[in-house]
mmCIF file of C-alpha atoms in Angstrom:
data_model
loop_
_atom_site.group_PDB
_atom_site.id
_atom_site.type_symbol
_atom_site.label_atom_id
_atom_site.label_comp_id
_atom_site.label_asym_id
_atom_site.label_seq_id
_atom_site.Cartn_x
_atom_site.Cartn_y
_atom_site.Cartn_z
ATOM 1 C CA MET A 1 66.706 64.085 42.956
ATOM 2 C CA THR A 2 63.457 64.318 41.066
ATOM 3 C CA ALA A 3 62.556 62.094 38.125
ATOM 4 C CA GLU A 4 63.088 65.006 35.732
ATOM 5 C CA GLU A 5 66.622 65.566 37.031
ATOM 6 C CA LYS A 6 67.431 61.782 36.832
ATOM 7 C CA GLN A 7 66.174 61.807 33.240
ATOM 8 C CA PHE A 8 68.338 64.918 32.516
ATOM 9 C CA VAL A 9 71.474 63.164 33.897
ATOM 10 C CA ASN A 10 70.724 59.999 31.921
ATOM 11 C CA GLU A 11 70.128 61.960 28.711
ATOM 12 C CA VAL A 12 73.376 63.862 29.142
ATOM 13 C CA LEU A 13 75.396 60.664 29.901
ATOM 14 C CA ALA A 14 73.790 58.865 26.814
ATOM 15 C CA ALA A 15 74.771 61.881 24.600
ATOM 16 C CA LEU A 16 78.299 62.040 25.955
ATOM 17 C CA LYS A 17 78.638 58.286 25.245
ATOM 18 C CA GLU A 18 77.488 58.912 21.660
ATOM 19 C CA TYR A 19 80.131 61.461 21.339
ATOM 20 C CA GLY A 20 82.786 58.963 22.470
ATOM 21 C CA VAL A 21 83.598 60.666 25.904
ATOM 22 C CA ARG A 22 85.332 58.103 28.055
ATOM 23 C CA SER A 23 83.505 56.490 30.989
ATOM 24 C CA LYS A 24 85.832 58.321 33.600
ATOM 25 C CA GLU A 25 84.994 61.674 32.074
ATOM 26 C CA ARG A 26 81.260 60.731 31.931
ATOM 27 C CA GLU A 27 81.404 59.896 35.808
ATOM 28 C CA LYS A 28 83.079 63.238 36.423
ATOM 29 C CA VAL A 29 80.299 65.021 34.532
ATOM 30 C CA LYS A 30 77.632 63.036 36.396
ATOM 31 C CA PHE A 31 79.223 63.959 39.679
ATOM 32 C CA GLN A 32 79.353 67.624 38.871
ATOM 33 C CA ILE A 33 75.779 67.691 37.692
ATOM 34 C CA VAL A 34 74.462 65.794 40.769
ATOM 35 C CA GLU A 35 76.514 68.170 42.905
ATOM 36 C CA HIS A 36 74.992 71.201 41.190
ATOM 37 C CA ILE A 37 71.513 69.793 41.557
ATOM 38 C CA GLN A 38 72.085 69.303 45.326
ATOM 39 C CA GLU A 39 73.420 72.809 45.763
ATOM 40 C CA SER A 40 70.478 74.181 43.804
ATOM 41 C CA HIS A 41 68.056 72.289 46.142
ATOM 42 C CA GLU A 42 69.903 73.811 49.220
ATOM 43 C CA HIS A 43 69.640 77.347 47.672
ATOM 44 C CA GLY A 44 65.948 76.862 46.612
ATOM 45 C CA THR A 45 66.602 77.364 42.837
ATOM 46 C CA ASP A 46 65.699 75.205 39.895
ATOM 47 C CA ALA A 47 68.731 73.276 38.648
ATOM 48 C CA LEU A 48 67.395 72.266 35.431
ATOM 49 C CA GLU A 49 66.524 75.862 34.519
ATOM 50 C CA GLU A 50 70.099 76.813 35.268
ATOM 51 C CA LEU A 51 71.595 74.001 33.334
ATOM 52 C CA GLY A 52 69.359 74.329 30.341
ATOM 53 C CA GLY A 53 68.306 71.351 28.188
ATOM 54 C CA ALA A 54 70.367 68.128 27.957
ATOM 55 C CA GLU A 55 71.214 68.845 24.365
ATOM 56 C CA GLY A 56 72.503 72.333 25.168
ATOM 57 C CA PHE A 57 74.424 71.084 28.061
ATOM 58 C CA VAL A 58 76.140 68.418 25.942
ATOM 59 C CA LYS A 59 76.771 70.913 23.023
ATOM 60 C CA ASP A 60 78.515 73.266 25.466
ATOM 61 C CA TYR A 61 80.452 70.437 26.930
ATOM 62 C CA VAL A 62 81.734 69.321 23.551
ATOM 63 C CA GLU A 63 82.624 72.964 22.588
ATOM 64 C CA ILE A 64 84.440 73.643 25.926
ATOM 65 C CA ASN A 65 86.480 70.471 25.715
ATOM 66 C CA GLU A 66 87.016 70.757 22.033
ATOM 67 C CA ILE A 67 85.791 67.424 20.983
ATOM 68 C CA ASP A 68 85.772 67.033 17.232
ATOM 69 C CA VAL A 69 82.344 65.508 16.558
ATOM 70 C CA HIS A 70 83.042 64.632 12.840
ATOM 71 C CA SER A 71 86.291 62.687 13.613
ATOM 72 C CA ARG A 72 84.396 60.813 16.435
ATOM 73 C CA ILE A 73 81.714 59.789 14.008
ATOM 74 C CA LYS A 74 84.284 58.743 11.254
ATOM 75 C CA LYS A 75 86.193 56.759 14.097
ATOM 76 C CA THR A 76 83.043 54.936 15.025
ATOM 77 C CA HIS A 77 82.417 53.841 11.569
ATOM 78 C CA LEU A 78 85.930 52.825 11.015
ATOM 79 C CA THR A 79 86.000 50.777 14.230
ATOM 80 C CA LYS A 80 82.838 49.048 13.126
ATOM 81 C CA LYS A 81 84.343 48.142 9.765
ATOM 82 C CA GLU A 82 87.628 47.086 11.366
ATOM 83 C CA SER A 83 86.018 45.003 14.111
ATOM 84 C CA GLY A 84 86.496 41.772 12.101
ATOM 85 C CA ARG A 85 90.139 42.573 11.461
ATOM 86 C CA SER A 86 90.864 43.304 15.065
ATOM 87 C CA ILE A 87 90.433 39.826 16.059
ATOM 88 C CA LEU A 88 92.973 38.441 13.536
ATOM 89 C CA PRO A 89 96.045 39.384 15.662
ATOM 90 C CA ALA A 90 94.403 37.551 18.635
ATOM 91 C CA LEU A 91 93.785 34.501 16.539
ATOM 92 C CA LEU A 92 97.329 34.501 15.272
ATOM 93 C CA ALA A 93 98.829 34.905 18.692
ATOM 94 C CA SER A 94 96.663 32.218 19.967
ATOM 95 C CA ALA A 95 97.827 29.728 17.468
ATOM 96 C CA ALA A 96 101.514 30.689 17.722
ATOM 97 C CA ALA A 97 101.270 30.240 21.424
ATOM 98 C CA TYR A 98 99.641 26.789 21.031
ATOM 99 C CA PHE A 99 102.389 25.593 18.695
ATOM 100 C CA MET A 100 105.117 27.119 20.801
ATOM 101 C CA SER A 101 103.859 25.522 23.965
ATOM 102 C CA GLN A 102 103.447 22.133 22.226
ATOM 103 C CA ILE A 103 106.997 22.323 20.876
ATOM 104 C CA LEU A 104 108.391 23.321 24.255
ATOM 105 C CA PHE A 105 106.325 20.536 26.022
ATOM 106 C CA SER A 106 107.429 17.984 23.514
ATOM 107 C CA LEU A 107 111.109 19.004 23.957
ATOM 108 C CA PHE A 108 111.249 19.189 27.661
ATOM 109 C CA LEU A 109 108.481 17.037 29.105
ATOM 110 C CA THR A 110 108.198 14.057 26.670
ATOM 111 C CA GLU A 111 110.557 11.519 25.294
ATOM 112 C CA ALA A 112 109.816 12.521 21.620
ATOM 113 C CA PHE A 113 113.090 14.443 21.170
ATOM 114 C CA ASN A 114 115.209 12.344 23.503
ATOM 115 C CA PRO A 115 118.547 11.865 21.755
ATOM 116 C CA LEU A 116 119.441 8.824 23.930
ATOM 117 C CA LYS A 117 116.337 6.943 22.755
ATOM 118 C CA LEU A 118 116.467 5.515 19.231
ATOM 119 C CA ASN A 119 112.801 5.868 18.310
ATOM 120 C CA ASP A 120 111.375 7.590 15.279
ATOM 121 C CA PHE A 121 109.394 10.636 15.779
ATOM 122 C CA GLU A 122 105.798 9.429 15.208
ATOM 123 C CA TYR A 123 103.863 12.306 16.899
ATOM 124 C CA ASN A 124 101.872 15.176 15.726
ATOM 125 C CA LEU A 125 102.432 18.604 17.364
ATOM 126 C CA LEU A 126 98.868 19.499 16.956
ATOM 127 C CA TYR A 127 97.354 16.826 19.069
ATOM 128 C CA ARG A 128 99.804 13.954 20.023
ATOM 129 C CA ILE A 129 103.083 14.831 21.512
ATOM 130 C CA SER A 130 103.308 11.878 23.979
ATOM 131 C CA GLY A 131 102.673 8.300 23.922
ATOM 132 C CA ASN A 132 100.741 8.234 27.155
ATOM 133 C CA SER A 133 97.166 9.321 26.508
ATOM 134 C CA TRP A 134 96.695 10.962 29.916
ATOM 135 C CA TRP A 135 99.872 12.922 29.719
ATOM 136 C CA ASN A 136 99.181 13.851 26.156
ATOM 137 C CA SER A 137 95.654 15.071 27.137
ATOM 138 C CA LEU A 138 97.088 17.163 29.948
ATOM 139 C CA LEU A 139 99.730 18.763 27.830
ATOM 140 C CA VAL A 140 97.264 19.604 25.096
ATOM 141 C CA LEU A 141 94.806 21.109 27.586
ATOM 142 C CA VAL A 142 97.603 23.242 29.134
ATOM 143 C CA SER A 143 98.679 24.365 25.600
ATOM 144 C CA LEU A 144 95.099 25.259 24.787
ATOM 145 C CA GLY A 145 94.767 27.183 28.024
ATOM 146 C CA ILE A 146 97.984 29.047 27.255
ATOM 147 C CA SER A 147 96.762 29.867 23.682
ATOM 148 C CA VAL A 148 93.376 31.078 24.903
ATOM 149 C CA LEU A 149 95.100 33.299 27.555
ATOM 150 C CA ALA A 150 97.440 34.684 24.934
ATOM 151 C CA GLY A 151 94.550 35.423 22.424
ATOM 152 C CA VAL A 152 92.471 37.136 25.184
ATOM 153 C CA LEU A 153 95.539 39.184 26.237
ATOM 154 C CA ILE A 154 96.269 40.352 22.744
ATOM 155 C CA GLN A 155 92.588 41.179 22.147
ATOM 156 C CA THR A 156 92.365 43.233 25.324
ATOM 157 C CA MET A 157 95.503 45.173 24.557
ATOM 158 C CA ASN A 158 94.249 45.904 20.995
ATOM 159 C CA LYS A 159 90.947 47.193 22.423
ATOM 160 C CA ARG A 160 92.760 49.404 24.972
ATOM 161 C CA LYS A 161 94.981 50.655 22.228
ATOM 162 C CA MET A 162 92.114 51.488 20.049
ATOM 163 C CA GLY A 163 90.330 53.270 22.929
ATOM 164 C CA ALA A 164 87.174 51.150 22.785
#
């Protein structure tokens, strides 16, 4: 491929990305353009002349695939505004996972809630659920790991659901 042809492909892909065309679809378009260019080279014709300009090609692609340009533009503006709100569920899930794991660890892996032992509950679920410092540190680190994992999972699910 010549430099002009590579530039044409890059311009088309950049324009399709601006219109919100998914990466799989852009890869298909790239493959088809490269295949057309190779066939044009084999037949001795000018591929860029046949395809027209990058803007015209993208315009035709948008029309053929019935992509609503105005709704895509509105959607990108909305997603930029809502990006701050999209992290809130992940933070809430992370906090809930931390507290749930701390409660479960204190119930099943420590002596804090042991009914056979007559000690008062003098622990804090946020950071001290055990009397042993090494065991407490281990449980807190595991709880933090679980909460980070839960937050990341929720965030990736939200991004996939939003189509970003």
